[in-house]
mmCIF file of C-alpha atoms in Angstrom:
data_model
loop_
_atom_site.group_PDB
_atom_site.id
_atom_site.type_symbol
_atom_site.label_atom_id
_atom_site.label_comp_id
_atom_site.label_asym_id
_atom_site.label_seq_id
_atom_site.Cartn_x
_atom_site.Cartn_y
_atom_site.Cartn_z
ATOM 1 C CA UNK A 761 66.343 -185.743 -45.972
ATOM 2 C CA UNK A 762 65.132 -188.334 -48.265
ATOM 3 C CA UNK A 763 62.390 -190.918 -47.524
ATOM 4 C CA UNK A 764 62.197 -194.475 -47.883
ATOM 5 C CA UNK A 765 59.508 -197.000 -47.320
ATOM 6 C CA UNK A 766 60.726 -200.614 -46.784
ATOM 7 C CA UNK A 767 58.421 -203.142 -47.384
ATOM 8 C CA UNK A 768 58.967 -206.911 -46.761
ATOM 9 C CA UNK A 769 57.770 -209.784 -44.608
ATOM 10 C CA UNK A 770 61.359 -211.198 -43.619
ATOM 11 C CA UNK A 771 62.228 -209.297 -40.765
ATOM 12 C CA UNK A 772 65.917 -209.865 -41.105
ATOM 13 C CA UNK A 773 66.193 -207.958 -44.797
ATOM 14 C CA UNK A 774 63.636 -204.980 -43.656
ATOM 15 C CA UNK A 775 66.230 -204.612 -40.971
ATOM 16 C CA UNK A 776 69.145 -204.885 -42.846
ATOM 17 C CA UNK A 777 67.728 -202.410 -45.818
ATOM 18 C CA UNK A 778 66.513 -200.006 -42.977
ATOM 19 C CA UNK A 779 69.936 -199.734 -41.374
ATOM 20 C CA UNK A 780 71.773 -199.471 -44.259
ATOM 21 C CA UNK A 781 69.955 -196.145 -45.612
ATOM 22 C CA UNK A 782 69.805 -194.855 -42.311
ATOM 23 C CA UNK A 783 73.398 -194.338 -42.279
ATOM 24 C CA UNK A 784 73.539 -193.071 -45.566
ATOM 25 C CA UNK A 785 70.823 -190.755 -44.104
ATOM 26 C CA UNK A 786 67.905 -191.605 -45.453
ATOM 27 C CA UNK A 787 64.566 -191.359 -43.382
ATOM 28 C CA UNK A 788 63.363 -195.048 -43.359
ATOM 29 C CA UNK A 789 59.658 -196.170 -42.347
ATOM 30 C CA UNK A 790 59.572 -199.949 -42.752
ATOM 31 C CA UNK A 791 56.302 -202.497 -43.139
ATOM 32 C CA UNK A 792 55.866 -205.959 -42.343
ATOM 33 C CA UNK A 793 53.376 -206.561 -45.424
ATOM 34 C CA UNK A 794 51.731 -204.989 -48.464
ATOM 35 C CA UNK A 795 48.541 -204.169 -46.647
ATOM 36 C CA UNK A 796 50.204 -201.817 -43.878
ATOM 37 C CA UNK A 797 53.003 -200.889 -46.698
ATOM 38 C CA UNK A 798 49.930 -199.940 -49.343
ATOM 39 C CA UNK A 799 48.751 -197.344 -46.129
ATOM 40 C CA UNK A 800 51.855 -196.417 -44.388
ATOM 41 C CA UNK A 801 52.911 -194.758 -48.058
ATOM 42 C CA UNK A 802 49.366 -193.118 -48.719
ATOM 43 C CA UNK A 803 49.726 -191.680 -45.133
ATOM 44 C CA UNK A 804 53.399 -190.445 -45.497
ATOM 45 C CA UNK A 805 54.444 -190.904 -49.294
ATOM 46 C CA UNK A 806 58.305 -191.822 -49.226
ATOM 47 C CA UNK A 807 60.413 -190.766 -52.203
ATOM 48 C CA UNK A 808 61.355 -194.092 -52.947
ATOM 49 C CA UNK A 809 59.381 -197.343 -52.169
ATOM 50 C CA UNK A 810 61.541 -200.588 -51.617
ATOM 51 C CA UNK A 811 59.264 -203.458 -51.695
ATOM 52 C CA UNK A 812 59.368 -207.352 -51.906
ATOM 53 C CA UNK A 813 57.754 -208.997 -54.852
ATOM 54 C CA UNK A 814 56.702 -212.558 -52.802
ATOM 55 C CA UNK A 815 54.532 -211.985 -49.719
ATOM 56 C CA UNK A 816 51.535 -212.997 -47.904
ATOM 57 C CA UNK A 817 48.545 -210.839 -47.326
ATOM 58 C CA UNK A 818 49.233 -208.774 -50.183
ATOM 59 C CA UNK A 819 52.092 -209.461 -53.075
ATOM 60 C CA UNK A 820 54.776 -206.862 -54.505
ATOM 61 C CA UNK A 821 53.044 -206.880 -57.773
ATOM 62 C CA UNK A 822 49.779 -205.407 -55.770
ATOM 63 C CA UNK A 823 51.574 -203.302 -53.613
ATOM 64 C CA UNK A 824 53.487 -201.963 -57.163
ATOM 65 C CA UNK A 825 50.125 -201.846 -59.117
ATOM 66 C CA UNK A 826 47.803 -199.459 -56.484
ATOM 67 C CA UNK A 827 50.546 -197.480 -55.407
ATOM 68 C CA UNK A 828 51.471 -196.375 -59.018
ATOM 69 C CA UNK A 829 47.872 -196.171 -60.120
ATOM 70 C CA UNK A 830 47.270 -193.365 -57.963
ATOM 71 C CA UNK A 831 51.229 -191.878 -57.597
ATOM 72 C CA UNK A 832 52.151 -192.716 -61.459
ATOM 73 C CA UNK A 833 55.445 -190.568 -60.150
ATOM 74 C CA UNK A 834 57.064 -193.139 -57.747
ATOM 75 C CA UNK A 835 59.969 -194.350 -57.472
ATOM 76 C CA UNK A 836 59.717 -198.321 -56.826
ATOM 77 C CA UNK A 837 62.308 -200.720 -56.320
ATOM 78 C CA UNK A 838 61.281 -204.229 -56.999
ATOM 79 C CA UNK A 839 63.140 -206.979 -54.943
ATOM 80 C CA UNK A 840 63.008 -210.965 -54.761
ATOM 81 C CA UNK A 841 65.312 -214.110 -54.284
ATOM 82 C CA UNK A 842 62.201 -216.427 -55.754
ATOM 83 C CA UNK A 843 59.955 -218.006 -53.841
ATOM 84 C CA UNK A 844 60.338 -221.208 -51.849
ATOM 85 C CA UNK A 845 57.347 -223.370 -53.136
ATOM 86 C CA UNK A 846 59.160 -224.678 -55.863
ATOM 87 C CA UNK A 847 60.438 -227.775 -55.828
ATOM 88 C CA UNK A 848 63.666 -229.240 -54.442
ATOM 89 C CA UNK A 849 66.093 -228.137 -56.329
ATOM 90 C CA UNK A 850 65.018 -224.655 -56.914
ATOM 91 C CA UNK A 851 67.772 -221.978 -57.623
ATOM 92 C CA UNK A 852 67.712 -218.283 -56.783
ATOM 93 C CA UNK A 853 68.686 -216.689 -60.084
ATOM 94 C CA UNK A 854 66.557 -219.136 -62.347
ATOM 95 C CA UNK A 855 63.715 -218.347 -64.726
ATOM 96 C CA UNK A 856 61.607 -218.073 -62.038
ATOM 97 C CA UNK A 857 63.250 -215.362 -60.171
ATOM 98 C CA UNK A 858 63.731 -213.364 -63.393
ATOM 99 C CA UNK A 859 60.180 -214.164 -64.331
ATOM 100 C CA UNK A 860 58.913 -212.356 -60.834
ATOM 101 C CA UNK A 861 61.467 -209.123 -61.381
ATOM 102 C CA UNK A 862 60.233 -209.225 -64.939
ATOM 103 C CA UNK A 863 56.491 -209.123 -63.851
ATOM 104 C CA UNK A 864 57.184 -206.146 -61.071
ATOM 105 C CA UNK A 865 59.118 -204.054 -64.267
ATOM 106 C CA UNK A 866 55.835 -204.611 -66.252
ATOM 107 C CA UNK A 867 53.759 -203.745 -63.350
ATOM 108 C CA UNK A 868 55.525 -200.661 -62.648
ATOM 109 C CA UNK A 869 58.795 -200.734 -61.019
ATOM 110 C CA UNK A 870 61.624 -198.407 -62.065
ATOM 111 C CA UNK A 871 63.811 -201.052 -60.714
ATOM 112 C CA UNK A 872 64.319 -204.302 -60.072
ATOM 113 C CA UNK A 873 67.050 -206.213 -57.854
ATOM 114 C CA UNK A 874 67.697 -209.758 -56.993
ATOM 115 C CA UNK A 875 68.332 -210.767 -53.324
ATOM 116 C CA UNK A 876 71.063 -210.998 -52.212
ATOM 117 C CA UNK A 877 72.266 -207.681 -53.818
ATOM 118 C CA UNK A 878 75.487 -205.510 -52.319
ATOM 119 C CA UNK A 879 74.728 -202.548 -50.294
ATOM 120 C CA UNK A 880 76.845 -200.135 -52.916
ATOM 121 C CA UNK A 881 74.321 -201.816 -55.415
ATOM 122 C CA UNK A 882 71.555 -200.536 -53.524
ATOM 123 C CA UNK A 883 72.346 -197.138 -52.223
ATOM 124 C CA UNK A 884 73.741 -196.248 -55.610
ATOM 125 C CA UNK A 885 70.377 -197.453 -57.259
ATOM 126 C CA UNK A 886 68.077 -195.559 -54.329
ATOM 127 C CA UNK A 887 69.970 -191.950 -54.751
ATOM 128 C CA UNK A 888 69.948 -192.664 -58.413
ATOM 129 C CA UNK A 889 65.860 -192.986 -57.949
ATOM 130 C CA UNK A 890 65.960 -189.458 -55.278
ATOM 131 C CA UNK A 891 68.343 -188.072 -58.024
ATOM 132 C CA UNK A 892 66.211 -188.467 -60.767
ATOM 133 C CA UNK A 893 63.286 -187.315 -58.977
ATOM 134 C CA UNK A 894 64.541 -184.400 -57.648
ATOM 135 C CA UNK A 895 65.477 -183.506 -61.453
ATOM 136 C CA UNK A 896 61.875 -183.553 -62.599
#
């Protein structure tokens, strides 16, 4: 069975991700932050890593950066809606939401995803990942 590692502060979307791909039967370990994320996938490395770009403790781009300096095999999924510092006014979808997903693709993502996405959108883009590696 596939493994996924769900990494992201909001507690609503970890859920949400998590239950999706477990009934598509994936094996899903989830984190509440990069820190714990970083070491729950260098105790038990998942086959795909599903990780938020804006978070506190330890960013996406981070969590991106060490995990494919040492793993330069896997699969990462990049997600974000933005951030909500900006100033009134702020759209999901704008430069700045592109320019985060743009950042993660540079850093090392195989993938990147805007929040909200569709679950089709993502369980067609994490078997693609499993697919892909399981072709290597």
């Amino acid at each position: 069975m596939p493994s996924v590692l769900v990494i992201d502060d909001e507690q609503a979307i970890r859920e949400s991700i998590r239950q999706v791909l477990d009934r598509a039967g994936f094996e899903v370990a989830t984190a509440d932050n990069g820190i714990t994320g970083i070491e729950g996938y260098f105790e038990h490395p998942a086959d795909v890593v599903i990780v938020d770009i804006i978070m506190p403790r330890s960013d996406g781009i981070a969590v991106i950066t060490k995990i494919r300096a040492s793993c330069p095999n896997a699969r990462i999924i990049a997600m974000t809606g933005g951030g909500n510092f900006w100033p009134v006014g702020y759209q999901p979808n704008t430069l700045v939401t592109d320019a985060y997903l743009t950042l993660a693709s540079k850093s090392g993502a195989n993938v990147v995803m805007k929040k909200p996405f569709r679950r089709q959108d993502l369980l067609e883009t994490v078997r693609g990942l499993v697919d892909s590696d399981e072709r290597a």
